[in-house]
Short mmCIF file of C-alpha atoms in Angstrom, two decimals:
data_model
loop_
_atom_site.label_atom_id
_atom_site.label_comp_id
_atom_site.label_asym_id
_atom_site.label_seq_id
_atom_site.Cartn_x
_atom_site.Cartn_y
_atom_site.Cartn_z
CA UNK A 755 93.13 153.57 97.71
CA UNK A 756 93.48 157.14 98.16
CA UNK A 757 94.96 157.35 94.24
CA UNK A 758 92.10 155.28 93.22
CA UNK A 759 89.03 157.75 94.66
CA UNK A 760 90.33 160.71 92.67
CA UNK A 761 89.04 158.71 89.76
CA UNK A 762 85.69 159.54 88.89
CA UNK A 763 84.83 155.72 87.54
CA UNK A 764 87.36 152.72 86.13
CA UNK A 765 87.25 150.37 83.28
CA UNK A 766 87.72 146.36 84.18
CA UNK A 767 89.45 145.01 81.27
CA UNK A 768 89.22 141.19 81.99
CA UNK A 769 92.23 138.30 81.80
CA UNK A 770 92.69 137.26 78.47
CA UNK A 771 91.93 133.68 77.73
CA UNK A 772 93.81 131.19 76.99
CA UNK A 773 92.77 131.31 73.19
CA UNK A 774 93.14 134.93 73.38
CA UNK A 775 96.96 134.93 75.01
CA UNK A 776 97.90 132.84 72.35
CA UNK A 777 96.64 134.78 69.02
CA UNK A 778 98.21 138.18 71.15
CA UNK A 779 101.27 136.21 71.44
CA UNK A 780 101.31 135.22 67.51
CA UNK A 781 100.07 138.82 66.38
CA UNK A 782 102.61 140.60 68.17
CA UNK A 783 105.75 138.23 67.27
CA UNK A 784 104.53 138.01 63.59
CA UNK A 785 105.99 140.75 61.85
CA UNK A 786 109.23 141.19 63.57
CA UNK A 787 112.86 141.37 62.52
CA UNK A 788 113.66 138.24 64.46
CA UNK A 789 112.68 134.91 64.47
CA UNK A 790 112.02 132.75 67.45
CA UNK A 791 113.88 129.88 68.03
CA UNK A 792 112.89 125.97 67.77
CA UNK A 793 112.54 125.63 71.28
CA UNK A 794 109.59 128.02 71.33
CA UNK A 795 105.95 127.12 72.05
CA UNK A 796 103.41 130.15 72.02
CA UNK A 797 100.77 127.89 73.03
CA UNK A 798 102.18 126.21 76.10
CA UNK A 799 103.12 129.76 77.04
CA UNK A 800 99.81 131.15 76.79
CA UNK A 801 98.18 128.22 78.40
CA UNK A 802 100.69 128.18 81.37
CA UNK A 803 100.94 132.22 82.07
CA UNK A 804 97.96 134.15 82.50
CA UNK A 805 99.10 137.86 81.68
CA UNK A 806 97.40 140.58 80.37
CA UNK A 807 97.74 142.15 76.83
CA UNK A 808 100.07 144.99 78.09
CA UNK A 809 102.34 142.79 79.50
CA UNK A 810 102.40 140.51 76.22
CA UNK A 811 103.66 143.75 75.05
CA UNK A 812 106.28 144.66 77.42
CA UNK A 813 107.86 140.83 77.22
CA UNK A 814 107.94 141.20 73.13
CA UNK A 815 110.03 144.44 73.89
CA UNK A 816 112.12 142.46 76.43
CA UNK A 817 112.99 139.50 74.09
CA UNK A 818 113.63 142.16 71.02
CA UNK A 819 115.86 144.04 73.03
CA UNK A 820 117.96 139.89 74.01
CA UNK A 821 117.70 138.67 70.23
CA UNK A 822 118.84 142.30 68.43
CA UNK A 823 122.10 140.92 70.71
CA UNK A 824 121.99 137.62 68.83
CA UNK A 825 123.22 136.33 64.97
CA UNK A 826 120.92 135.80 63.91
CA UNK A 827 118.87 137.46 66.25
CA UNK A 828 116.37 135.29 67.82
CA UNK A 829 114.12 135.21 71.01
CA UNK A 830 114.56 132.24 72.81
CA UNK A 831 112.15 129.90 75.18
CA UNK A 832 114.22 131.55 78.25
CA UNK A 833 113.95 135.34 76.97
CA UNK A 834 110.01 135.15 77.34
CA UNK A 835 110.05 132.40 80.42
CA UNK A 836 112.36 136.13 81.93
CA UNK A 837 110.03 138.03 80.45
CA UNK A 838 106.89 137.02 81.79
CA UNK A 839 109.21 136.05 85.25
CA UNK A 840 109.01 140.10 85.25
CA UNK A 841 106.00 140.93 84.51
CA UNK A 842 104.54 138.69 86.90
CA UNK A 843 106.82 139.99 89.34
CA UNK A 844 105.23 143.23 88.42
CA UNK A 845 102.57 142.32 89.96
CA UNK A 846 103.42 140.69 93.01
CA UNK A 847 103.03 137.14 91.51
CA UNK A 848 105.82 134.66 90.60
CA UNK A 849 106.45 132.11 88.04
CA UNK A 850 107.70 128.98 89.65
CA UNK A 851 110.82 126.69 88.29
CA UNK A 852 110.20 124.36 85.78
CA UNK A 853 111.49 120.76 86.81
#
């Protein structure tokens, strides 16, 4: 709180929406030098995760960094379920086990 009062106002930026996640999560993988893999649904994944725009970003820089590993490199289902597992962590939230 004491960080936060040196500020003379703040900007909300809101949760993007489902819609929203998943157009951020097909803009940002679109031009890359990797493909994704067949197990990979950008839709479930923004339905199921609600993250925010900047951490869309940091998981595409996670999963570049596991597929430039790969041959062919590839992001995988798990890189981004890892991903987002971090980011949420981030934030004091959690992404439970899929079963």
């Amino acid at each position: 709180e004491a960080f936060l009062r040196r500020f003379q106002g703040s900007v909300h930026f809101p949760m993007p929406s489902p819609e929203e996640r998943l157009r951020l999560w097909r803009d940002h993988f679109e031009d890359q030098a990797f493909s994704l893999a067949g197990d990979v649904d950008l839709d479930a994944l923004a339905r199921q995760h609600e993250v925010s725009g900047g951490s869309i970003v940091n998981v595409l820089r996670f999963t570049a960094l596991r597929a430039a590993d790969r041959d062919p490199p590839e992001v995988r289902f798990t890189d981004l379920e890892e991903g987002v597992r971090r980011e949420l962590h981030k934030d004091g939230r959690f992404l439970g086990l899929r079963g």
